[in-house]
PDB file of C-alpha atoms and ligand atoms in Angstrom:
ATOM      1  CA  UNK B   1     -10.714 -16.189 -34.210  1.00  0.00           C
ATOM      2  CA  UNK B   2     -13.292 -16.063 -31.458  1.00  0.00           C
ATOM      3  CA  UNK B   3     -14.738 -18.326 -28.505  1.00  0.00           C
ATOM      4  CA  UNK B   4     -17.953 -17.886 -26.431  1.00  0.00           C
ATOM      5  CA  UNK B   5     -15.772 -18.354 -23.021  1.00  0.00           C
ATOM      6  CA  UNK B   6     -14.444 -15.548 -21.396  1.00  0.00           C
ATOM      7  CA  UNK B   7     -10.332 -15.617 -21.431  1.00  0.00           C
ATOM      8  CA  UNK B   8      -9.653 -16.139 -17.643  1.00  0.00           C
ATOM      9  CA  UNK B   9      -8.211 -13.032 -16.045  1.00  0.00           C
ATOM     10  CA  UNK B  10      -4.761 -12.262 -14.543  1.00  0.00           C
ATOM     11  CA  UNK B  11      -4.101 -13.442 -12.062  1.00  0.00           C
ATOM     12  CA  UNK B  12      -4.045 -10.240  -9.341  1.00  0.00           C
ATOM     13  CA  UNK B  13      -0.504  -8.928  -9.201  1.00  0.00           C
ATOM     14  CA  UNK B  14       1.247  -8.280  -5.814  1.00  0.00           C
ATOM     15  CA  UNK B  15       4.007  -6.613  -4.557  1.00  0.00           C
ATOM     16  CA  UNK B  16       4.565  -7.082  -1.084  1.00  0.00           C
ATOM     17  CA  UNK B  17       6.631  -4.775   1.439  1.00  0.00           C
ATOM     18  CA  UNK B  18       8.911  -5.847   4.190  1.00  0.00           C
ATOM     19  CA  UNK B  19      11.096  -4.381   6.589  1.00  0.00           C
ATOM     20  CA  UNK B  20      11.576  -8.336   8.696  1.00  0.00           C
ATOM     21  CA  UNK B  21      11.251 -12.261   8.994  1.00  0.00           C
ATOM     22  CA  UNK B  22       8.929 -12.238   6.879  1.00  0.00           C
ATOM     23  CA  UNK B  23       6.754 -15.067   8.033  1.00  0.00           C
ATOM     24  CA  UNK B  24       3.556 -13.282   6.850  1.00  0.00           C
ATOM     25  CA  UNK B  25       5.035 -13.217   3.631  1.00  0.00           C
ATOM     26  CA  UNK B  26       5.753 -17.157   3.556  1.00  0.00           C
ATOM     27  CA  UNK B  27       2.097 -18.067   4.915  1.00  0.00           C
ATOM     28  CA  UNK B  28       0.553 -15.906   1.762  1.00  0.00           C
ATOM     29  CA  UNK B  29       3.196 -17.443  -0.484  1.00  0.00           C
ATOM     30  CA  UNK B  30       1.790 -21.103   1.032  1.00  0.00           C
ATOM     31  CA  UNK B  31      -1.906 -19.907   0.336  1.00  0.00           C
ATOM     32  CA  UNK B  32      -0.633 -19.037  -3.186  1.00  0.00           C
ATOM     33  CA  UNK B  33       1.224 -22.312  -3.609  1.00  0.00           C
ATOM     34  CA  UNK B  34      -1.349 -24.433  -2.338  1.00  0.00           C
ATOM     35  CA  UNK B  35      -4.984 -22.841  -3.196  1.00  0.00           C
ATOM     36  CA  UNK B  36      -6.164 -21.738  -6.155  1.00  0.00           C
ATOM     37  CA  UNK B  37      -6.012 -17.768  -5.672  1.00  0.00           C
ATOM     38  CA  UNK B  38      -5.847 -16.247  -8.573  1.00  0.00           C
ATOM     39  CA  UNK B  39      -2.886 -13.946  -7.520  1.00  0.00           C
ATOM     40  CA  UNK B  40       1.146 -13.748  -7.645  1.00  0.00           C
ATOM     41  CA  UNK B  41       3.813 -12.215  -5.480  1.00  0.00           C
ATOM     42  CA  UNK B  42       5.634 -10.409  -8.498  1.00  0.00           C
ATOM     43  CA  UNK B  43       8.103  -8.673  -6.416  1.00  0.00           C
ATOM     44  CA  UNK B  44       9.115  -8.315  -2.965  1.00  0.00           C
ATOM     45  CA  UNK B  45      10.455  -4.864  -1.706  1.00  0.00           C
ATOM     46  CA  UNK B  46      12.073  -4.605   2.006  1.00  0.00           C
ATOM     47  CA  UNK B  47      13.466  -0.525   3.204  1.00  0.00           C
ATOM     48  CA  UNK B  48      16.457  -3.044   5.307  1.00  0.00           C
ATOM     49  CA  UNK B  49      19.051  -4.917   3.660  1.00  0.00           C
ATOM     50  CA  UNK B  50      19.009  -8.047   6.126  1.00  0.00           C
ATOM     51  CA  UNK B  51      15.531  -8.154   6.316  1.00  0.00           C
ATOM     52  CA  UNK B  52      14.936 -12.124   6.676  1.00  0.00           C
ATOM     53  CA  UNK B  53      12.270 -12.566   4.627  1.00  0.00           C
ATOM     54  CA  UNK B  54      14.263 -11.283   1.599  1.00  0.00           C
ATOM     55  CA  UNK B  55      15.769 -15.408   1.705  1.00  0.00           C
ATOM     56  CA  UNK B  56      12.398 -16.376   2.545  1.00  0.00           C
ATOM     57  CA  UNK B  57      11.504 -15.117  -1.184  1.00  0.00           C
ATOM     58  CA  UNK B  58      14.252 -15.688  -3.091  1.00  0.00           C
ATOM     59  CA  UNK B  59      13.595 -19.215  -1.887  1.00  0.00           C
ATOM     60  CA  UNK B  60      10.449 -19.520  -4.164  1.00  0.00           C
ATOM     61  CA  UNK B  61      11.716 -17.514  -6.866  1.00  0.00           C
ATOM     62  CA  UNK B  62      10.264 -14.474  -6.074  1.00  0.00           C
ATOM     63  CA  UNK B  63      12.456 -11.398  -7.218  1.00  0.00           C
ATOM     64  CA  UNK B  64      13.847  -9.185  -4.392  1.00  0.00           C
ATOM     65  CA  UNK B  65      14.253  -5.320  -4.111  1.00  0.00           C
ATOM     66  CA  UNK B  66      15.774  -3.159  -1.446  1.00  0.00           C
ATOM     67  CA  UNK B  67      16.067   0.138  -1.026  1.00  0.00           C
ATOM     68  CA  UNK B  68      17.715   0.321   2.579  1.00  0.00           C
ATOM     69  CA  UNK B  69      16.787   3.199   4.655  1.00  0.00           C
ATOM     70  CA  UNK B  70      19.719   3.543   5.870  1.00  0.00           C
ATOM     71  CA  UNK B  71      22.052   3.659   2.784  1.00  0.00           C
ATOM     72  CA  UNK B  72      19.523   6.745   1.176  1.00  0.00           C
ATOM     73  CA  UNK B  73      19.975  10.440   1.503  1.00  0.00           C
ATOM     74  CA  UNK B  74      17.221  11.416   3.851  1.00  0.00           C
ATOM     75  CA  UNK B  75      13.598  10.065   3.873  1.00  0.00           C
ATOM     76  CA  UNK B  76      12.148  12.335   0.488  1.00  0.00           C
ATOM     77  CA  UNK B  77      14.953  10.760  -0.637  1.00  0.00           C
ATOM     78  CA  UNK B  78      13.656   7.196   0.021  1.00  0.00           C
ATOM     79  CA  UNK B  79      10.521   7.625   0.003  1.00  0.00           C
ATOM     80  CA  UNK B  80      11.447   8.596  -4.069  1.00  0.00           C
ATOM     81  CA  UNK B  81      12.808   5.385  -4.367  1.00  0.00           C
ATOM     82  CA  UNK B  82      10.809   3.387  -3.050  1.00  0.00           C
ATOM     83  CA  UNK B  83       7.361   5.048  -5.321  1.00  0.00           C
ATOM     84  CA  UNK B  84       9.569   4.834  -8.084  1.00  0.00           C
ATOM     85  CA  UNK B  85      10.257   1.130  -8.163  1.00  0.00           C
ATOM     86  CA  UNK B  86       6.691   0.412  -7.068  1.00  0.00           C
ATOM     87  CA  UNK B  87       5.231   2.240  -9.636  1.00  0.00           C
ATOM     88  CA  UNK B  88       7.761   0.004 -12.129  1.00  0.00           C
ATOM     89  CA  UNK B  89       6.594  -2.797 -10.442  1.00  0.00           C
ATOM     90  CA  UNK B  90       3.174  -1.883 -11.508  1.00  0.00           C
ATOM     91  CA  UNK B  91       1.271  -3.875  -9.034  1.00  0.00           C
ATOM     92  CA  UNK B  92      -2.909  -4.697  -8.775  1.00  0.00           C
ATOM     93  CA  UNK B  93      -2.576  -4.473  -4.824  1.00  0.00           C
ATOM     94  CA  UNK B  94       0.124  -3.675  -2.048  1.00  0.00           C
ATOM     95  CA  UNK B  95       0.558  -6.065   0.321  1.00  0.00           C
ATOM     96  CA  UNK B  96       2.314  -4.068   3.428  1.00  0.00           C
ATOM     97  CA  UNK B  97       3.382  -6.971   5.856  1.00  0.00           C
ATOM     98  CA  UNK B  98       5.708  -6.012   8.681  1.00  0.00           C
ATOM     99  CA  UNK B  99       6.844  -3.176   6.684  1.00  0.00           C
ATOM    100  CA  UNK B 100       8.014  -0.247   9.022  1.00  0.00           C
ATOM    101  CA  UNK B 101       7.528   2.864   7.646  1.00  0.00           C
ATOM    102  CA  UNK B 102       5.141   5.746   7.310  1.00  0.00           C
ATOM    103  CA  UNK B 103       4.251   6.112   3.943  1.00  0.00           C
ATOM    104  CA  UNK B 104       4.179   9.482   2.246  1.00  0.00           C
ATOM    105  CA  UNK B 105       1.109  10.844   2.188  1.00  0.00           C
ATOM    106  CA  UNK B 106       1.321  11.213  -1.421  1.00  0.00           C
ATOM    107  CA  UNK B 107       2.103   7.829  -2.398  1.00  0.00           C
ATOM    108  CA  UNK B 108      -0.912   6.386   0.290  1.00  0.00           C
ATOM    109  CA  UNK B 109      -3.170   8.738  -2.345  1.00  0.00           C
ATOM    110  CA  UNK B 110      -1.548   7.029  -5.732  1.00  0.00           C
ATOM    111  CA  UNK B 111      -2.649   3.640  -4.391  1.00  0.00           C
ATOM    112  CA  UNK B 112      -5.661   3.891  -2.513  1.00  0.00           C
ATOM    113  CA  UNK B 113      -8.147   0.884  -2.630  1.00  0.00           C
ATOM    114  CA  UNK B 114      -5.162  -0.871  -3.479  1.00  0.00           C
ATOM    115  CA  UNK B 115      -2.688  -1.235  -0.589  1.00  0.00           C
ATOM    116  CA  UNK B 116      -2.984  -3.789   2.651  1.00  0.00           C
ATOM    117  CA  UNK B 117      -1.527  -3.892   5.983  1.00  0.00           C
ATOM    118  CA  UNK B 118      -1.502  -6.258   8.931  1.00  0.00           C
ATOM    119  CA  UNK B 119      -1.790  -5.591  12.298  1.00  0.00           C
ATOM    120  CA  UNK B 120      -1.378  -7.668  15.423  1.00  0.00           C
ATOM    121  CA  UNK B 121      -4.877  -6.464  17.449  1.00  0.00           C
ATOM    122  CA  UNK B 122      -8.302  -5.747  16.655  1.00  0.00           C
ATOM    123  CA  UNK B 123      -8.995  -2.461  15.593  1.00  0.00           C
ATOM    124  CA  UNK B 124      -9.266   0.120  16.415  1.00  0.00           C
ATOM    125  CA  UNK B 125      -8.241  -0.999  19.967  1.00  0.00           C
ATOM    126  CA  UNK B 126      -3.716  -0.393  20.080  1.00  0.00           C
ATOM    127  CA  UNK B 127      -2.782   0.791  16.620  1.00  0.00           C
ATOM    128  CA  UNK B 128       0.965   1.933  16.857  1.00  0.00           C
ATOM    129  CA  UNK B 129       3.712  -0.888  18.206  1.00  0.00           C
ATOM    130  CA  UNK B 130       3.584  -3.379  21.276  1.00  0.00           C
ATOM    131  CA  UNK B 131       0.158  -4.404  21.299  1.00  0.00           C
ATOM    132  CA  UNK B 132       0.041  -7.692  23.147  1.00  0.00           C
ATOM    133  CA  UNK B 133       1.971  -5.381  26.100  1.00  0.00           C
ATOM    134  CA  UNK B 134      -0.545  -2.379  25.874  1.00  0.00           C
ATOM    135  CA  UNK B 135      -3.708  -5.579  25.503  1.00  0.00           C
ATOM    136  CA  UNK B 136      -2.455  -7.788  28.537  1.00  0.00           C
ATOM    137  CA  UNK B 137      -1.527  -4.568  30.280  1.00  0.00           C
ATOM    138  CA  UNK B 138      -5.166  -3.135  29.686  1.00  0.00           C
ATOM    139  CA  UNK B 139      -6.665  -6.513  31.247  1.00  0.00           C
ATOM    140  CA  UNK B 140      -8.140  -7.459  27.527  1.00  0.00           C
ATOM    141  CA  UNK B 141     -10.273 -10.846  27.233  1.00  0.00           C
ATOM    142  CA  UNK B 142      -9.808 -10.327  24.004  1.00  0.00           C
ATOM    143  CA  UNK B 143      -7.040  -9.764  21.096  1.00  0.00           C
ATOM    144  CA  UNK B 144      -6.193 -10.790  17.616  1.00  0.00           C
ATOM    145  CA  UNK B 145      -5.254  -9.167  14.524  1.00  0.00           C
ATOM    146  CA  UNK B 146      -6.922  -7.270  11.978  1.00  0.00           C
ATOM    147  CA  UNK B 147      -6.160  -6.646   7.136  1.00  0.00           C
ATOM    148  CA  UNK B 148      -6.590  -3.320   6.430  1.00  0.00           C
ATOM    149  CA  UNK B 149      -6.849  -1.052   3.769  1.00  0.00           C
ATOM    150  CA  UNK B 150      -3.853   1.618   4.258  1.00  0.00           C
ATOM    151  CA  UNK B 151      -5.130   5.537   4.629  1.00  0.00           C
ATOM    152  CA  UNK B 152      -2.877   8.136   5.692  1.00  0.00           C
ATOM    153  CA  UNK B 153      -3.981   7.101   9.329  1.00  0.00           C
ATOM    154  CA  UNK B 154      -1.793   4.952  11.086  1.00  0.00           C
ATOM    155  CA  UNK B 155      -3.189   1.840  11.166  1.00  0.00           C
ATOM    156  CA  UNK B 156      -6.812   3.494  10.815  1.00  0.00           C
ATOM    157  CA  UNK B 157      -7.832   2.630   7.437  1.00  0.00           C
ATOM    158  CA  UNK B 158     -11.276   0.470   6.817  1.00  0.00           C
ATOM    159  CA  UNK B 159     -10.623  -2.689   8.456  1.00  0.00           C
ATOM    160  CA  UNK B 160     -11.404  -5.827   5.825  1.00  0.00           C
ATOM    161  CA  UNK B 161     -11.170  -9.167   8.138  1.00  0.00           C
ATOM    162  CA  UNK B 162     -10.047  -9.952  11.804  1.00  0.00           C
ATOM    163  CA  UNK B 163      -9.529 -13.010  13.438  1.00  0.00           C
ATOM    164  CA  UNK B 164      -9.661 -13.067  17.314  1.00  0.00           C
ATOM    165  CA  UNK B 165      -8.274 -15.392  20.496  1.00  0.00           C
ATOM    166  CA  UNK B 166      -9.458 -15.116  23.720  1.00  0.00           C
ATOM    167  CA  UNK B 167      -6.990 -14.440  26.134  1.00  0.00           C
ATOM    168  CA  UNK B 168      -5.607 -16.301  28.981  1.00  0.00           C
ATOM    169  CA  UNK B 169      -4.230 -15.155  32.613  1.00  0.00           C
ATOM    170  CA  UNK B 170      -1.125 -17.636  31.500  1.00  0.00           C
ATOM    171  CA  UNK B 171      -0.328 -15.545  28.566  1.00  0.00           C
ATOM    172  CA  UNK B 172       2.431 -13.280  28.433  1.00  0.00           C
ATOM    173  CA  UNK B 173       3.313 -10.849  25.597  1.00  0.00           C
ATOM    174  CA  UNK B 174       5.226 -13.916  24.094  1.00  0.00           C
ATOM    175  CA  UNK B 175       2.569 -16.409  24.577  1.00  0.00           C
ATOM    176  CA  UNK B 176       0.013 -13.692  22.920  1.00  0.00           C
ATOM    177  CA  UNK B 177       2.366 -12.668  19.881  1.00  0.00           C
ATOM    178  CA  UNK B 178       2.792 -15.998  18.861  1.00  0.00           C
ATOM    179  CA  UNK B 179      -1.086 -16.728  19.529  1.00  0.00           C
ATOM    180  CA  UNK B 180      -1.795 -13.953  17.326  1.00  0.00           C
ATOM    181  CA  UNK B 181       0.940 -14.252  14.409  1.00  0.00           C
ATOM    182  CA  UNK B 182      -0.944 -17.819  13.459  1.00  0.00           C
ATOM    183  CA  UNK B 183      -3.965 -15.794  13.465  1.00  0.00           C
ATOM    184  CA  UNK B 184      -2.440 -13.339  10.897  1.00  0.00           C
ATOM    185  CA  UNK B 185      -1.349 -15.959   8.636  1.00  0.00           C
ATOM    186  CA  UNK B 186      -4.752 -17.563   7.980  1.00  0.00           C
ATOM    187  CA  UNK B 187      -6.540 -13.585   7.373  1.00  0.00           C
ATOM    188  CA  UNK B 188      -4.180 -12.119   5.304  1.00  0.00           C
ATOM    189  CA  UNK B 189      -3.769 -15.045   2.287  1.00  0.00           C
ATOM    190  CA  UNK B 190      -7.808 -15.309   3.060  1.00  0.00           C
ATOM    191  CA  UNK B 191      -8.266 -11.188   2.004  1.00  0.00           C
ATOM    192  CA  UNK B 192      -6.273 -11.488  -0.839  1.00  0.00           C
ATOM    193  CA  UNK B 193      -8.021 -14.600  -1.818  1.00  0.00           C
ATOM    194  CA  UNK B 194     -11.048 -12.382  -1.706  1.00  0.00           C
ATOM    195  CA  UNK B 195      -9.182  -9.117  -3.040  1.00  0.00           C
ATOM    196  CA  UNK B 196      -8.139 -11.342  -6.254  1.00  0.00           C
ATOM    197  CA  UNK B 197     -11.566 -12.826  -6.759  1.00  0.00           C
ATOM    198  CA  UNK B 198     -13.272  -9.447  -6.979  1.00  0.00           C
ATOM    199  CA  UNK B 199     -14.951 -10.017  -4.097  1.00  0.00           C
ATOM    200  CA  UNK B 200     -13.345  -7.081  -2.034  1.00  0.00           C
ATOM    201  CA  UNK B 201     -13.465  -3.151  -2.560  1.00  0.00           C
ATOM    202  CA  UNK B 202     -12.603  -0.162  -0.791  1.00  0.00           C
ATOM    203  CA  UNK B 203     -15.166   2.647  -1.389  1.00  0.00           C
ATOM    204  CA  UNK B 204     -14.122   6.442   0.074  1.00  0.00           C
ATOM    205  CA  UNK B 205     -14.507   4.966   4.041  1.00  0.00           C
ATOM    206  CA  UNK B 206     -16.143   2.048   3.396  1.00  0.00           C
ATOM    207  CA  UNK B 207     -15.578  -1.750   2.686  1.00  0.00           C
ATOM    208  CA  UNK B 208     -17.835  -3.301   0.413  1.00  0.00           C
ATOM    209  CA  UNK B 209     -18.086  -6.863   0.148  1.00  0.00           C
ATOM    210  CA  UNK B 210     -20.204  -9.108  -2.286  1.00  0.00           C
ATOM    211  CA  UNK B 211     -21.193  -5.079  -3.139  1.00  0.00           C
ATOM    212  CA  UNK B 212     -22.219  -4.806   0.116  1.00  0.00           C
ATOM    213  CA  UNK B 213     -20.930  -2.152   2.594  1.00  0.00           C
ATOM    214  CA  UNK B 214     -19.466  -4.230   5.798  1.00  0.00           C
ATOM    215  CA  UNK B 215     -20.948  -2.866   8.879  1.00  0.00           C
ATOM    216  CA  UNK B 216     -18.145  -3.989  10.833  1.00  0.00           C
ATOM    217  CA  UNK B 217     -15.389  -6.315   9.593  1.00  0.00           C
ATOM    218  CA  UNK B 218     -15.513  -9.958   8.304  1.00  0.00           C
ATOM    219  CA  UNK B 219     -14.558 -12.528  10.547  1.00  0.00           C
ATOM    220  CA  UNK B 220     -12.441 -15.561  10.479  1.00  0.00           C
ATOM    221  CA  UNK B 221     -14.487 -17.201  12.296  1.00  0.00           C
ATOM    222  CA  UNK B 222     -17.173 -16.388   9.326  1.00  0.00           C
ATOM    223  CA  UNK B 223     -14.966 -18.742   7.034  1.00  0.00           C
ATOM    224  CA  UNK B 224     -16.032 -22.184   7.432  1.00  0.00           C
ATOM    225  CA  UNK B 225     -13.008 -24.298   6.650  1.00  0.00           C
ATOM    226  CA  UNK B 226     -12.440 -27.883   7.220  1.00  0.00           C
ATOM    227  CA  UNK B 227      -8.758 -27.868   6.219  1.00  0.00           C
ATOM    228  CA  UNK B 228      -7.210 -25.566   8.923  1.00  0.00           C
ATOM    229  CA  UNK B 229      -4.984 -24.748   6.641  1.00  0.00           C
ATOM    230  CA  UNK B 230      -7.206 -23.661   3.801  1.00  0.00           C
ATOM    231  CA  UNK B 231      -8.352 -20.097   4.650  1.00  0.00           C
ATOM    232  CA  UNK B 232     -10.142 -19.573   1.241  1.00  0.00           C
ATOM    233  CA  UNK B 233     -12.039 -22.481   2.288  1.00  0.00           C
ATOM    234  CA  UNK B 234     -15.711 -20.762   2.820  1.00  0.00           C
ATOM    235  CA  UNK B 235     -19.335 -20.260   2.867  1.00  0.00           C
ATOM    236  CA  UNK B 236     -21.000 -17.516   3.246  1.00  0.00           C
ATOM    237  CA  UNK B 237     -19.984 -14.997   6.126  1.00  0.00           C
ATOM    238  CA  UNK B 238     -22.806 -13.296   7.892  1.00  0.00           C
ATOM    239  CA  UNK B 239     -22.725  -9.473   7.712  1.00  0.00           C
TER     240      UNK B 239
HETATM  241  C1  GRF O 301       3.632  -8.836  12.092  1.00  0.00           C
HETATM  242  O1  GRF O 301       3.074  -9.014  13.738  1.00  0.00           O
HETATM  243  C2  GRF O 301       2.640  -8.137  12.033  1.00  0.00           C
HETATM  244  O2  GRF O 301       0.806  -7.968  12.223  1.00  0.00           O
HETATM  245  C3  GRF O 301       3.145  -6.218  11.634  1.00  0.00           C
HETATM  246  O3  GRF O 301       4.193  -6.803  11.833  1.00  0.00           O
HETATM  247  C4  GRF O 301       4.708  -8.492  12.105  1.00  0.00           C
HETATM  248  C5  GRF O 301       5.361  -8.451  10.754  1.00  0.00           C
HETATM  249  O4  GRF O 301       5.999  -9.843  11.133  1.00  0.00           O
HETATM  250  N1  GRF O 301       2.627  -5.829  10.873  1.00  0.00           N
HETATM  251  P1  GRF O 301       6.089 -10.952  10.242  1.00  0.00           P
HETATM  252  O5  GRF O 301       7.818 -10.113   9.128  1.00  0.00           O
HETATM  253  O6  GRF O 301       5.235 -11.139   8.890  1.00  0.00           O
HETATM  254  O7  GRF O 301       6.775 -12.208  10.343  1.00  0.00           O
END
């Protein structure tokens, strides 16, 4: 039997890698449950046995795997196990959500264009750790979060989408972290939506959005939302 209508595509299979509390994981799970995003979290992998995000995944009925760094013989052993585990899960997209491990270059290359990370700063500002403290120390007027494709350079891959917040003179690092985290919880599901809809891809060092090379990252403010929880409702961003 043939049909003239095209069969719906399978949802994008996501594997989320975590090390900690998993609030970004939860935001992704919530958005996938709430919005029509053609993606599903197939598994969550943690490199820490006691990562809080494992319970969040289990509560959502998502399979979990643990490759505890402390239980591996050495770094190579860990990397080999991680790589074998992820390969077995065969994800369309790897989502790093607070995964505290510098990935080995072979792994990064194997998933070039199919692995994204979220970072709590407006990259290229403040790669690495303690971003909020560093933004305050620099007297930054604006701060935020970025989602980027993962390359071998730490927090250095092409930036896809950012969300900005003003820095108030009253902000300390904790206050800033809380505000940035809210932004993270919006930009990560939105990025996943755009990838799942086939609107984003990486070509070399570039990000293509609707087939056009981005000259600067997309900005959350370019996406209209009627409901603040619906990070996916959108209009055309100015590119
Ligand atoms: C987030 O701030 C993320 O940007 C950084 O690690 C943190 C993870 O938080 N890469 P959570 O585990 O998602 O709550």
